[in-house]
Structure formats: structure tokens, C-alpha cells
Amino acid sequence: MSAIIKHSHEKTDISGVRAHICNGGTAGILAPKNAKVFVSDDGVTFKQVATIKIAEDPSEIYWSGTELSGVSARYVKFQFECNGLFCFINELEVYSK
């Protein structure tokens, strides 16, 4: 598992998240099995608020994401379960209202 945490200086309403995923299919680089999204106000205790459905897209690079409702936090954590030797995540986006 790999995790990336995004920090905001103040609590923010979060309306969606997206991950830009590389699915190379060679050298052990595959799209992750799943991507879970957690939020926190203190950066210590996190609560899961979503699972990003990873498209089984044969193309090498694509976006996967989900909309959120009623979620606000200072920290957003993306946790990826790799499907091969490596997960390549090109970019993460957090949307606010």
C-alpha cells in the first residue's frame, strides 16, 4: 500500500477527488487495484469517505475519480493498493466547493 496526504491550511468543503493513473502494463507497472480516500481534521485520525473505482482501461494513462457530498476536512489521504510491482500516479486532484 502507498499513501499520499494533501494538507490544507483550513478546513475545506470537498466536492470531489481524481487520480491520474498510468497503466503501462509492462515492467510491473499496472493500475492500482483500488484507491481509497480518507479525510482528517488533525492529520492523525483519518476516516474513509470514498473508494475511487479504478477503470479497467486498456489505455496507458487516464483519470479515475468520484464526487463527494457533505465532506469537509483539512487533510485528504489517498491510499493505493498496487496491482503489480509499481503504481504510477501522475497527478492527484482535490476539488472544493
PDB file of C-alpha atoms in Angstrom:
ATOM      1  CA  MET A   1       0.000   0.000   0.000  1.00  0.00           C
ATOM      2  CA  SER A   2       1.101   3.524  -0.731  1.00  0.00           C
ATOM      3  CA  ALA A   3      -0.442   6.695   0.651  1.00  0.00           C
ATOM      4  CA  ILE A   4      -0.241  10.385  -0.223  1.00  0.00           C
ATOM      5  CA  ILE A   5      -1.607  13.107   2.064  1.00  0.00           C
ATOM      6  CA  LYS A   6      -2.711  16.568   0.909  1.00  0.00           C
ATOM      7  CA  HIS A   7      -2.822  19.317   3.550  1.00  0.00           C
ATOM      8  CA  SER A   8      -4.916  22.497   3.538  1.00  0.00           C
ATOM      9  CA  HIS A   9      -4.352  25.377   5.968  1.00  0.00           C
ATOM     10  CA  GLU A  10      -8.033  25.489   6.868  1.00  0.00           C
ATOM     11  CA  LYS A  11     -10.989  23.111   6.869  1.00  0.00           C
ATOM     12  CA  THR A  12     -12.464  22.987   3.364  1.00  0.00           C
ATOM     13  CA  ASP A  13     -15.629  21.527   1.838  1.00  0.00           C
ATOM     14  CA  ILE A  14     -14.545  18.797  -0.564  1.00  0.00           C
ATOM     15  CA  SER A  15     -16.731  18.069  -3.584  1.00  0.00           C
ATOM     16  CA  GLY A  16     -14.617  15.502  -5.439  1.00  0.00           C
ATOM     17  CA  VAL A  17     -11.286  13.770  -5.965  1.00  0.00           C
ATOM     18  CA  ARG A  18      -9.473  12.391  -9.002  1.00  0.00           C
ATOM     19  CA  ALA A  19      -6.306  10.416  -9.696  1.00  0.00           C
ATOM     20  CA  HIS A  20      -4.397  10.443 -12.987  1.00  0.00           C
ATOM     21  CA  ILE A  21      -3.211   6.865 -13.384  1.00  0.00           C
ATOM     22  CA  CYS A  22      -0.569   5.270 -15.595  1.00  0.00           C
ATOM     23  CA  ASN A  23      -1.307   1.692 -16.630  1.00  0.00           C
ATOM     24  CA  GLY A  24       1.810   0.769 -18.574  1.00  0.00           C
ATOM     25  CA  GLY A  25       1.213  -2.976 -18.492  1.00  0.00           C
ATOM     26  CA  THR A  26       4.940  -3.649 -18.723  1.00  0.00           C
ATOM     27  CA  ALA A  27       7.798  -3.917 -16.228  1.00  0.00           C
ATOM     28  CA  GLY A  28       5.329  -4.497 -13.394  1.00  0.00           C
ATOM     29  CA  ILE A  29       3.584  -1.136 -13.879  1.00  0.00           C
ATOM     30  CA  LEU A  30      -0.158  -1.691 -13.585  1.00  0.00           C
ATOM     31  CA  ALA A  31      -3.097   0.432 -12.493  1.00  0.00           C
ATOM     32  CA  PRO A  32      -3.758   0.087  -8.750  1.00  0.00           C
ATOM     33  CA  LYS A  33      -6.325  -2.450  -7.557  1.00  0.00           C
ATOM     34  CA  ASN A  34      -8.145   0.303  -5.707  1.00  0.00           C
ATOM     35  CA  ALA A  35      -7.783   3.808  -4.330  1.00  0.00           C
ATOM     36  CA  LYS A  36      -9.346   4.730  -1.004  1.00  0.00           C
ATOM     37  CA  VAL A  37      -9.906   8.317   0.112  1.00  0.00           C
ATOM     38  CA  PHE A  38      -9.699   9.347   3.767  1.00  0.00           C
ATOM     39  CA  VAL A  39     -10.149  12.738   5.479  1.00  0.00           C
ATOM     40  CA  SER A  40      -8.951  14.216   8.763  1.00  0.00           C
ATOM     41  CA  ASP A  41      -9.051  17.477  10.676  1.00  0.00           C
ATOM     42  CA  ASP A  42      -5.886  16.806  12.692  1.00  0.00           C
ATOM     43  CA  GLY A  43      -3.704  14.767  10.287  1.00  0.00           C
ATOM     44  CA  VAL A  44      -3.602  11.871  12.766  1.00  0.00           C
ATOM     45  CA  THR A  45      -7.066  10.280  12.827  1.00  0.00           C
ATOM     46  CA  PHE A  46      -8.457   9.573   9.338  1.00  0.00           C
ATOM     47  CA  LYS A  47     -11.940   8.418   8.269  1.00  0.00           C
ATOM     48  CA  GLN A  48     -12.595   6.724   4.918  1.00  0.00           C
ATOM     49  CA  VAL A  49     -15.102   8.684   2.821  1.00  0.00           C
ATOM     50  CA  ALA A  50     -14.822   7.083  -0.624  1.00  0.00           C
ATOM     51  CA  THR A  51     -13.303   4.432  -2.833  1.00  0.00           C
ATOM     52  CA  ILE A  52     -12.248   5.540  -6.292  1.00  0.00           C
ATOM     53  CA  LYS A  53     -13.352   2.965  -8.817  1.00  0.00           C
ATOM     54  CA  ILE A  54     -10.320   2.218 -10.964  1.00  0.00           C
ATOM     55  CA  ALA A  55     -11.306   1.866 -14.596  1.00  0.00           C
ATOM     56  CA  GLU A  56     -10.017  -1.227 -16.312  1.00  0.00           C
ATOM     57  CA  ASP A  57      -8.965   0.979 -19.175  1.00  0.00           C
ATOM     58  CA  PRO A  58      -6.546  -0.547 -21.659  1.00  0.00           C
ATOM     59  CA  SER A  59      -5.119   2.878 -22.498  1.00  0.00           C
ATOM     60  CA  GLU A  60      -1.915   3.761 -20.732  1.00  0.00           C
ATOM     61  CA  ILE A  61      -2.948   6.987 -18.965  1.00  0.00           C
ATOM     62  CA  TYR A  62      -6.404   8.000 -17.736  1.00  0.00           C
ATOM     63  CA  TRP A  63      -8.375   9.716 -14.954  1.00  0.00           C
ATOM     64  CA  SER A  64     -10.457   7.965 -12.283  1.00  0.00           C
ATOM     65  CA  GLY A  65     -12.387   9.842  -9.622  1.00  0.00           C
ATOM     66  CA  THR A  66     -15.533  10.311  -7.617  1.00  0.00           C
ATOM     67  CA  GLU A  67     -17.773  13.127  -6.408  1.00  0.00           C
ATOM     68  CA  LEU A  68     -18.212  13.728  -2.670  1.00  0.00           C
ATOM     69  CA  SER A  69     -21.042  15.321  -0.725  1.00  0.00           C
ATOM     70  CA  GLY A  70     -21.106  16.558   2.871  1.00  0.00           C
ATOM     71  CA  VAL A  71     -17.351  16.132   3.342  1.00  0.00           C
ATOM     72  CA  SER A  72     -15.052  18.744   4.832  1.00  0.00           C
ATOM     73  CA  ALA A  73     -11.509  18.392   6.183  1.00  0.00           C
ATOM     74  CA  ARG A  74      -8.010  19.863   6.421  1.00  0.00           C
ATOM     75  CA  TYR A  75      -6.251  16.684   5.249  1.00  0.00           C
ATOM     76  CA  VAL A  76      -7.098  14.321   2.389  1.00  0.00           C
ATOM     77  CA  LYS A  77      -5.278  10.996   2.145  1.00  0.00           C
ATOM     78  CA  PHE A  78      -5.207   8.832  -0.981  1.00  0.00           C
ATOM     79  CA  GLN A  79      -4.281   5.202  -0.319  1.00  0.00           C
ATOM     80  CA  PHE A  80      -3.456   2.963  -3.280  1.00  0.00           C
ATOM     81  CA  GLU A  81      -3.192  -0.822  -3.328  1.00  0.00           C
ATOM     82  CA  CYS A  82      -0.746  -1.713  -6.076  1.00  0.00           C
ATOM     83  CA  ASN A  83      -1.629  -4.397  -8.594  1.00  0.00           C
ATOM     84  CA  GLY A  84       1.914  -5.120  -9.766  1.00  0.00           C
ATOM     85  CA  LEU A  85       5.380  -4.172  -8.628  1.00  0.00           C
ATOM     86  CA  PHE A  86       4.744  -0.438  -9.061  1.00  0.00           C
ATOM     87  CA  CYS A  87       1.862   2.052  -9.141  1.00  0.00           C
ATOM     88  CA  PHE A  88       2.426   5.196 -11.161  1.00  0.00           C
ATOM     89  CA  ILE A  89       0.134   8.053 -10.136  1.00  0.00           C
ATOM     90  CA  ASN A  90       0.811  11.118 -12.276  1.00  0.00           C
ATOM     91  CA  GLU A  91      -1.421  13.622 -10.536  1.00  0.00           C
ATOM     92  CA  LEU A  92      -4.000  13.901  -7.742  1.00  0.00           C
ATOM     93  CA  GLU A  93      -6.794  16.458  -7.642  1.00  0.00           C
ATOM     94  CA  VAL A  94      -8.999  17.557  -4.736  1.00  0.00           C
ATOM     95  CA  TYR A  95     -11.983  19.765  -5.626  1.00  0.00           C
ATOM     96  CA  SER A  96     -13.682  22.161  -3.248  1.00  0.00           C
ATOM     97  CA  LYS A  97     -16.991  23.973  -3.499  1.00  0.00           C
TER      98      LYS A  97
END
